[in-house]
Amino acid sequence: MLPGAALAAPADPSGTWLTEDGRARIRVEKCGPQEKNVCGYVVWLKVPLNDKGQPRLDFKNPDPKKQARPSLGHQLIMGLKPNADSRFEGKIYNSEEGKYYDVTIWTEQPTELSIRGCMLAILCGSQTWTRVSDVAPGQLTGPTNGPGGPRPDAEWAPKVAPAAAAAPAATTGTAKPAAAAPKPAAPKPAAAPPAE
C-alpha cells in the first residue's frame, strides 16, 4: 500500500435517496460495529400494495423465514464496507428477483448517490439515485428498528446499548444514593440584655 493511500475515507452516503426508476426511496445510514458499515432500507414504495390491495411481500426471498415480511421497510443494503477506492462495497438485495448482488456505492456530490452492481464481473450496471429531503405519503419516518421505521436483518440490528441495559437496575431503588439528612439550623445567638 502506498503511503497515504488509507487517508481518503469514503464520503458518508447517509440520507434518503430516490432510486433512478422512481419506484422506491432508500434510507442509507451507518450501521454495524462502531458504525463503520453502511446499510440501506426501503422506506417508501411508489406501489406499496399488490393487485389484491395488500402490502407487497418479499415472497421471492431465498430465506423462507423472510418471505412473509413486507417489502416496505426491509433491508436491501447489507453492511457495505469501505474499500481502497474510497467507496463502500458489499451486497445489495433485489427483492424483485430474490437475489443478492455485489455492489459499490459512492457519492461525489451531495445530491447524487452512485450505485454499481454486478451479478458476474461481466454483467454489471450502474444507477444514480437522487437525494430527497421531503416526506412522501406512506414513507417510513421512524428510527431503524423502532416504531414507524424500517427493520434491519438480524445480523445488522442495533445492539442494546450498555446504558439502556443498566437502566432497569436504577429503577429498583437500590442504585439511588440515600438522600442526605437536612442540617439542623444553627442556633440563634441569645439576645443581649438591654444596655442601661
PDB file of C-alpha atoms in Angstrom:
ATOM      1  CA  MET A   1       0.000   0.000   0.000  1.00  0.00           C
ATOM      2  CA  LEU A   2       1.319   3.420  -0.870  1.00  0.00           C
ATOM      3  CA  PRO A   3       1.886   5.910   1.952  1.00  0.00           C
ATOM      4  CA  GLY A   4      -1.238   7.999   2.426  1.00  0.00           C
ATOM      5  CA  ALA A   5      -3.457   5.551   0.487  1.00  0.00           C
ATOM      6  CA  ALA A   6      -5.569   4.856   3.567  1.00  0.00           C
ATOM      7  CA  LEU A   7      -6.125   8.546   4.303  1.00  0.00           C
ATOM      8  CA  ALA A   8      -9.096   9.084   1.972  1.00  0.00           C
ATOM      9  CA  ALA A   9     -12.204   7.859   3.779  1.00  0.00           C
ATOM     10  CA  PRO A  10     -15.340   7.435   1.667  1.00  0.00           C
ATOM     11  CA  ALA A  11     -17.806  10.318   1.758  1.00  0.00           C
ATOM     12  CA  ASP A  12     -20.715   9.489   4.074  1.00  0.00           C
ATOM     13  CA  PRO A  13     -23.670   8.422   1.870  1.00  0.00           C
ATOM     14  CA  SER A  14     -26.218   8.704   4.706  1.00  0.00           C
ATOM     15  CA  GLY A  15     -29.571  10.138   3.696  1.00  0.00           C
ATOM     16  CA  THR A  16     -32.767   9.224   1.873  1.00  0.00           C
ATOM     17  CA  TRP A  17     -32.430   8.541  -1.841  1.00  0.00           C
ATOM     18  CA  LEU A  18     -34.944   8.143  -4.681  1.00  0.00           C
ATOM     19  CA  THR A  19     -33.994   5.257  -6.952  1.00  0.00           C
ATOM     20  CA  GLU A  20     -33.309   6.044 -10.592  1.00  0.00           C
ATOM     21  CA  ASP A  21     -36.600   4.485 -11.724  1.00  0.00           C
ATOM     22  CA  GLY A  22     -38.553   6.474  -9.098  1.00  0.00           C
ATOM     23  CA  ARG A  23     -40.170   3.357  -7.616  1.00  0.00           C
ATOM     24  CA  ALA A  24     -38.588   3.460  -4.143  1.00  0.00           C
ATOM     25  CA  ARG A  25     -36.904   5.639  -1.559  1.00  0.00           C
ATOM     26  CA  ILE A  26     -33.979   4.092   0.279  1.00  0.00           C
ATOM     27  CA  ARG A  27     -32.693   5.313   3.649  1.00  0.00           C
ATOM     28  CA  VAL A  28     -28.920   4.834   3.822  1.00  0.00           C
ATOM     29  CA  GLU A  29     -27.217   5.087   7.199  1.00  0.00           C
ATOM     30  CA  LYS A  30     -24.177   3.945   9.138  1.00  0.00           C
ATOM     31  CA  CYS A  31     -24.532   0.555  10.838  1.00  0.00           C
ATOM     32  CA  GLY A  32     -22.596  -2.312  12.351  1.00  0.00           C
ATOM     33  CA  PRO A  33     -19.853  -2.291  14.969  1.00  0.00           C
ATOM     34  CA  GLN A  34     -18.684   1.277  15.584  1.00  0.00           C
ATOM     35  CA  GLU A  35     -20.920   2.346  12.665  1.00  0.00           C
ATOM     36  CA  LYS A  36     -18.177   1.746  10.089  1.00  0.00           C
ATOM     37  CA  ASN A  37     -20.519  -0.046   7.662  1.00  0.00           C
ATOM     38  CA  VAL A  38     -23.381   1.277   5.545  1.00  0.00           C
ATOM     39  CA  CYS A  39     -26.880  -0.250   5.459  1.00  0.00           C
ATOM     40  CA  GLY A  40     -29.942   0.732   3.464  1.00  0.00           C
ATOM     41  CA  TYR A  41     -33.689   0.207   3.909  1.00  0.00           C
ATOM     42  CA  VAL A  42     -36.750   0.624   1.716  1.00  0.00           C
ATOM     43  CA  VAL A  43     -38.708   3.453   3.391  1.00  0.00           C
ATOM     44  CA  TRP A  44     -41.169   4.236   0.576  1.00  0.00           C
ATOM     45  CA  LEU A  45     -42.635   2.399  -2.395  1.00  0.00           C
ATOM     46  CA  LYS A  46     -44.460   4.044  -5.281  1.00  0.00           C
ATOM     47  CA  VAL A  47     -46.725   0.969  -5.395  1.00  0.00           C
ATOM     48  CA  PRO A  48     -46.805  -0.439  -1.838  1.00  0.00           C
ATOM     49  CA  LEU A  49     -49.810  -2.718  -2.423  1.00  0.00           C
ATOM     50  CA  ASN A  50     -50.217  -5.768  -4.655  1.00  0.00           C
ATOM     51  CA  ASP A  51     -53.125  -6.431  -7.054  1.00  0.00           C
ATOM     52  CA  LYS A  52     -55.263  -7.626  -4.108  1.00  0.00           C
ATOM     53  CA  GLY A  53     -54.777  -4.363  -2.198  1.00  0.00           C
ATOM     54  CA  GLN A  54     -52.463  -5.993   0.357  1.00  0.00           C
ATOM     55  CA  PRO A  55     -48.921  -4.890   1.275  1.00  0.00           C
ATOM     56  CA  ARG A  56     -46.291  -6.287  -1.096  1.00  0.00           C
ATOM     57  CA  LEU A  57     -44.309  -9.140   0.457  1.00  0.00           C
ATOM     58  CA  ASP A  58     -40.739 -10.328  -0.050  1.00  0.00           C
ATOM     59  CA  PHE A  59     -42.061 -13.695  -1.300  1.00  0.00           C
ATOM     60  CA  LYS A  60     -39.044 -14.426  -3.564  1.00  0.00           C
ATOM     61  CA  ASN A  61     -36.564 -14.221  -0.675  1.00  0.00           C
ATOM     62  CA  PRO A  62     -34.307 -17.322  -0.575  1.00  0.00           C
ATOM     63  CA  ASP A  63     -34.787 -17.396   3.228  1.00  0.00           C
ATOM     64  CA  PRO A  64     -38.261 -18.912   3.886  1.00  0.00           C
ATOM     65  CA  LYS A  65     -38.467 -17.004   7.221  1.00  0.00           C
ATOM     66  CA  LYS A  66     -38.307 -13.677   5.332  1.00  0.00           C
ATOM     67  CA  GLN A  67     -40.844 -14.483   2.602  1.00  0.00           C
ATOM     68  CA  ALA A  68     -43.792 -13.123   4.609  1.00  0.00           C
ATOM     69  CA  ARG A  69     -42.135  -9.820   5.526  1.00  0.00           C
ATOM     70  CA  PRO A  70     -43.445  -6.643   3.896  1.00  0.00           C
ATOM     71  CA  SER A  71     -41.339  -5.170   1.103  1.00  0.00           C
ATOM     72  CA  LEU A  72     -41.787  -1.726   2.657  1.00  0.00           C
ATOM     73  CA  GLY A  73     -39.239  -1.432   5.444  1.00  0.00           C
ATOM     74  CA  HIS A  74     -36.967  -4.350   4.548  1.00  0.00           C
ATOM     75  CA  GLN A  75     -33.178  -4.069   4.426  1.00  0.00           C
ATOM     76  CA  LEU A  76     -31.604  -4.192   0.970  1.00  0.00           C
ATOM     77  CA  ILE A  77     -28.077  -2.795   1.503  1.00  0.00           C
ATOM     78  CA  MET A  78     -26.148  -5.226   3.679  1.00  0.00           C
ATOM     79  CA  GLY A  79     -23.446  -3.569   5.770  1.00  0.00           C
ATOM     80  CA  LEU A  80     -21.177  -2.318   2.998  1.00  0.00           C
ATOM     81  CA  LYS A  81     -17.546  -1.801   3.979  1.00  0.00           C
ATOM     82  CA  PRO A  82     -15.178   0.991   2.931  1.00  0.00           C
ATOM     83  CA  ASN A  83     -12.728  -0.075   0.195  1.00  0.00           C
ATOM     84  CA  ALA A  84      -9.366   1.192  -1.076  1.00  0.00           C
ATOM     85  CA  ASP A  85     -11.102   3.342  -3.716  1.00  0.00           C
ATOM     86  CA  SER A  86     -12.869   5.488  -1.064  1.00  0.00           C
ATOM     87  CA  ARG A  87     -16.192   3.795  -1.792  1.00  0.00           C
ATOM     88  CA  PHE A  88     -18.390   1.297   0.042  1.00  0.00           C
ATOM     89  CA  GLU A  89     -18.759  -2.257  -1.255  1.00  0.00           C
ATOM     90  CA  GLY A  90     -20.621  -5.411  -0.321  1.00  0.00           C
ATOM     91  CA  LYS A  91     -24.032  -6.938  -1.076  1.00  0.00           C
ATOM     92  CA  ILE A  92     -27.359  -5.493  -2.153  1.00  0.00           C
ATOM     93  CA  TYR A  93     -30.598  -7.474  -2.161  1.00  0.00           C
ATOM     94  CA  ASN A  94     -33.057  -7.277  -5.062  1.00  0.00           C
ATOM     95  CA  SER A  95     -36.473  -8.356  -3.759  1.00  0.00           C
ATOM     96  CA  GLU A  96     -37.960  -8.468  -7.273  1.00  0.00           C
ATOM     97  CA  GLU A  97     -35.658 -11.396  -8.063  1.00  0.00           C
ATOM     98  CA  GLY A  98     -34.882 -12.661  -4.562  1.00  0.00           C
ATOM     99  CA  LYS A  99     -31.145 -12.390  -5.289  1.00  0.00           C
ATOM    100  CA  TYR A 100     -28.079 -10.717  -3.813  1.00  0.00           C
ATOM    101  CA  TYR A 101     -25.591  -8.825  -5.973  1.00  0.00           C
ATOM    102  CA  ASP A 102     -22.148  -7.344  -5.414  1.00  0.00           C
ATOM    103  CA  VAL A 103     -22.458  -3.585  -5.208  1.00  0.00           C
ATOM    104  CA  THR A 104     -20.296  -0.496  -4.816  1.00  0.00           C
ATOM    105  CA  ILE A 105     -21.773   2.854  -3.780  1.00  0.00           C
ATOM    106  CA  TRP A 106     -20.246   6.293  -3.504  1.00  0.00           C
ATOM    107  CA  THR A 107     -21.169   9.938  -3.516  1.00  0.00           C
ATOM    108  CA  GLU A 108     -19.129  12.701  -5.118  1.00  0.00           C
ATOM    109  CA  GLN A 109     -21.749  15.418  -4.747  1.00  0.00           C
ATOM    110  CA  PRO A 110     -24.369  15.855  -2.026  1.00  0.00           C
ATOM    111  CA  THR A 111     -27.382  15.363  -4.311  1.00  0.00           C
ATOM    112  CA  GLU A 112     -26.392  12.088  -6.011  1.00  0.00           C
ATOM    113  CA  LEU A 113     -25.511   8.551  -4.942  1.00  0.00           C
ATOM    114  CA  SER A 114     -23.799   6.316  -7.500  1.00  0.00           C
ATOM    115  CA  ILE A 115     -24.622   2.608  -7.429  1.00  0.00           C
ATOM    116  CA  ARG A 116     -22.741  -0.029  -9.410  1.00  0.00           C
ATOM    117  CA  GLY A 117     -23.863  -3.626  -9.110  1.00  0.00           C
ATOM    118  CA  CYS A 118     -22.607  -6.836 -10.666  1.00  0.00           C
ATOM    119  CA  MET A 119     -24.068 -10.324 -10.886  1.00  0.00           C
ATOM    120  CA  LEU A 120     -20.904 -11.563 -12.553  1.00  0.00           C
ATOM    121  CA  ALA A 121     -17.876  -9.465 -13.408  1.00  0.00           C
ATOM    122  CA  ILE A 122     -19.183  -9.095 -16.967  1.00  0.00           C
ATOM    123  CA  LEU A 123     -22.841  -8.389 -16.056  1.00  0.00           C
ATOM    124  CA  CYS A 124     -22.673  -5.014 -14.341  1.00  0.00           C
ATOM    125  CA  GLY A 125     -24.939  -1.999 -14.330  1.00  0.00           C
ATOM    126  CA  SER A 126     -24.960   1.477 -12.807  1.00  0.00           C
ATOM    127  CA  GLN A 127     -27.618   3.789 -11.439  1.00  0.00           C
ATOM    128  CA  THR A 128     -27.708   7.253  -9.945  1.00  0.00           C
ATOM    129  CA  TRP A 129     -30.033   7.850  -7.012  1.00  0.00           C
ATOM    130  CA  THR A 130     -31.159  11.373  -6.102  1.00  0.00           C
ATOM    131  CA  ARG A 131     -31.223  12.734  -2.549  1.00  0.00           C
ATOM    132  CA  VAL A 132     -34.687  13.681  -1.256  1.00  0.00           C
ATOM    133  CA  SER A 133     -35.459  15.792   1.782  1.00  0.00           C
ATOM    134  CA  ASP A 134     -39.262  15.793   1.709  1.00  0.00           C
ATOM    135  CA  VAL A 135     -41.501  13.055   3.096  1.00  0.00           C
ATOM    136  CA  ALA A 136     -43.740  11.270   0.605  1.00  0.00           C
ATOM    137  CA  PRO A 137     -47.171   9.930   1.650  1.00  0.00           C
ATOM    138  CA  GLY A 138     -46.670   6.467   3.147  1.00  0.00           C
ATOM    139  CA  GLN A 139     -42.946   6.944   3.785  1.00  0.00           C
ATOM    140  CA  LEU A 140     -41.500   5.358   6.926  1.00  0.00           C
ATOM    141  CA  THR A 141     -40.004   8.109   9.073  1.00  0.00           C
ATOM    142  CA  GLY A 142     -39.360   6.352  12.390  1.00  0.00           C
ATOM    143  CA  PRO A 143     -35.915   5.230  13.561  1.00  0.00           C
ATOM    144  CA  THR A 144     -34.485   1.991  12.205  1.00  0.00           C
ATOM    145  CA  ASN A 145     -35.846  -0.928  14.239  1.00  0.00           C
ATOM    146  CA  GLY A 146     -38.207   1.453  16.049  1.00  0.00           C
ATOM    147  CA  PRO A 147     -41.894   2.399  15.747  1.00  0.00           C
ATOM    148  CA  GLY A 148     -42.744   3.560  12.224  1.00  0.00           C
ATOM    149  CA  GLY A 149     -39.265   2.739  10.921  1.00  0.00           C
ATOM    150  CA  PRO A 150     -37.616   0.118   8.731  1.00  0.00           C
ATOM    151  CA  ARG A 151     -36.495  -3.276  10.053  1.00  0.00           C
ATOM    152  CA  PRO A 152     -32.888  -4.423   9.744  1.00  0.00           C
ATOM    153  CA  ASP A 153     -31.970  -8.039   9.108  1.00  0.00           C
ATOM    154  CA  ALA A 154     -30.966  -9.760  12.353  1.00  0.00           C
ATOM    155  CA  GLU A 155     -27.217  -9.513  11.770  1.00  0.00           C
ATOM    156  CA  TRP A 156     -27.452  -5.721  11.310  1.00  0.00           C
ATOM    157  CA  ALA A 157     -29.994  -4.954  14.050  1.00  0.00           C
ATOM    158  CA  PRO A 158     -28.726  -2.368  16.541  1.00  0.00           C
ATOM    159  CA  LYS A 159     -27.440  -3.929  19.721  1.00  0.00           C
ATOM    160  CA  VAL A 160     -28.842  -2.795  23.072  1.00  0.00           C
ATOM    161  CA  ALA A 161     -26.614  -0.073  24.432  1.00  0.00           C
ATOM    162  CA  PRO A 162     -24.970  -0.879  27.791  1.00  0.00           C
ATOM    163  CA  ALA A 163     -26.599   2.204  29.368  1.00  0.00           C
ATOM    164  CA  ALA A 164     -30.044   1.028  28.258  1.00  0.00           C
ATOM    165  CA  ALA A 165     -29.396  -2.442  29.665  1.00  0.00           C
ATOM    166  CA  ALA A 166     -28.399  -0.952  33.025  1.00  0.00           C
ATOM    167  CA  ALA A 167     -31.407   1.373  33.208  1.00  0.00           C
ATOM    168  CA  PRO A 168     -33.805  -1.172  34.784  1.00  0.00           C
ATOM    169  CA  ALA A 169     -31.424  -1.625  37.725  1.00  0.00           C
ATOM    170  CA  ALA A 170     -31.729   2.062  38.543  1.00  0.00           C
ATOM    171  CA  THR A 171     -35.489   1.755  38.979  1.00  0.00           C
ATOM    172  CA  THR A 172     -35.205  -0.761  41.837  1.00  0.00           C
ATOM    173  CA  GLY A 173     -34.284   1.959  44.282  1.00  0.00           C
ATOM    174  CA  THR A 174     -31.080   0.242  45.369  1.00  0.00           C
ATOM    175  CA  ALA A 175     -28.914   2.200  42.980  1.00  0.00           C
ATOM    176  CA  LYS A 176     -30.183   5.568  44.232  1.00  0.00           C
ATOM    177  CA  PRO A 177     -27.945   7.277  46.751  1.00  0.00           C
ATOM    178  CA  ALA A 178     -29.641   7.919  50.070  1.00  0.00           C
ATOM    179  CA  ALA A 179     -30.786  11.483  50.499  1.00  0.00           C
ATOM    180  CA  ALA A 180     -28.696  13.402  52.968  1.00  0.00           C
ATOM    181  CA  ALA A 181     -30.476  14.413  56.141  1.00  0.00           C
ATOM    182  CA  PRO A 182     -31.064  18.152  56.342  1.00  0.00           C
ATOM    183  CA  LYS A 183     -28.584  20.008  58.522  1.00  0.00           C
ATOM    184  CA  PRO A 184     -30.065  21.409  61.711  1.00  0.00           C
ATOM    185  CA  ALA A 185     -30.433  25.147  61.719  1.00  0.00           C
ATOM    186  CA  ALA A 186     -27.681  26.990  63.546  1.00  0.00           C
ATOM    187  CA  PRO A 187     -28.826  28.240  66.984  1.00  0.00           C
ATOM    188  CA  LYS A 188     -29.696  31.897  67.108  1.00  0.00           C
ATOM    189  CA  PRO A 189     -27.460  33.960  69.354  1.00  0.00           C
ATOM    190  CA  ALA A 190     -29.048  34.894  72.639  1.00  0.00           C
ATOM    191  CA  ALA A 191     -30.322  38.405  72.814  1.00  0.00           C
ATOM    192  CA  ALA A 192     -28.003  40.692  74.733  1.00  0.00           C
ATOM    193  CA  PRO A 193     -29.509  42.381  77.778  1.00  0.00           C
ATOM    194  CA  PRO A 194     -30.587  45.920  77.074  1.00  0.00           C
ATOM    195  CA  ALA A 195     -27.916  48.485  77.869  1.00  0.00           C
ATOM    196  CA  GLU A 196     -28.654  50.888  80.693  1.00  0.00           C
TER     197      GLU A 196
END
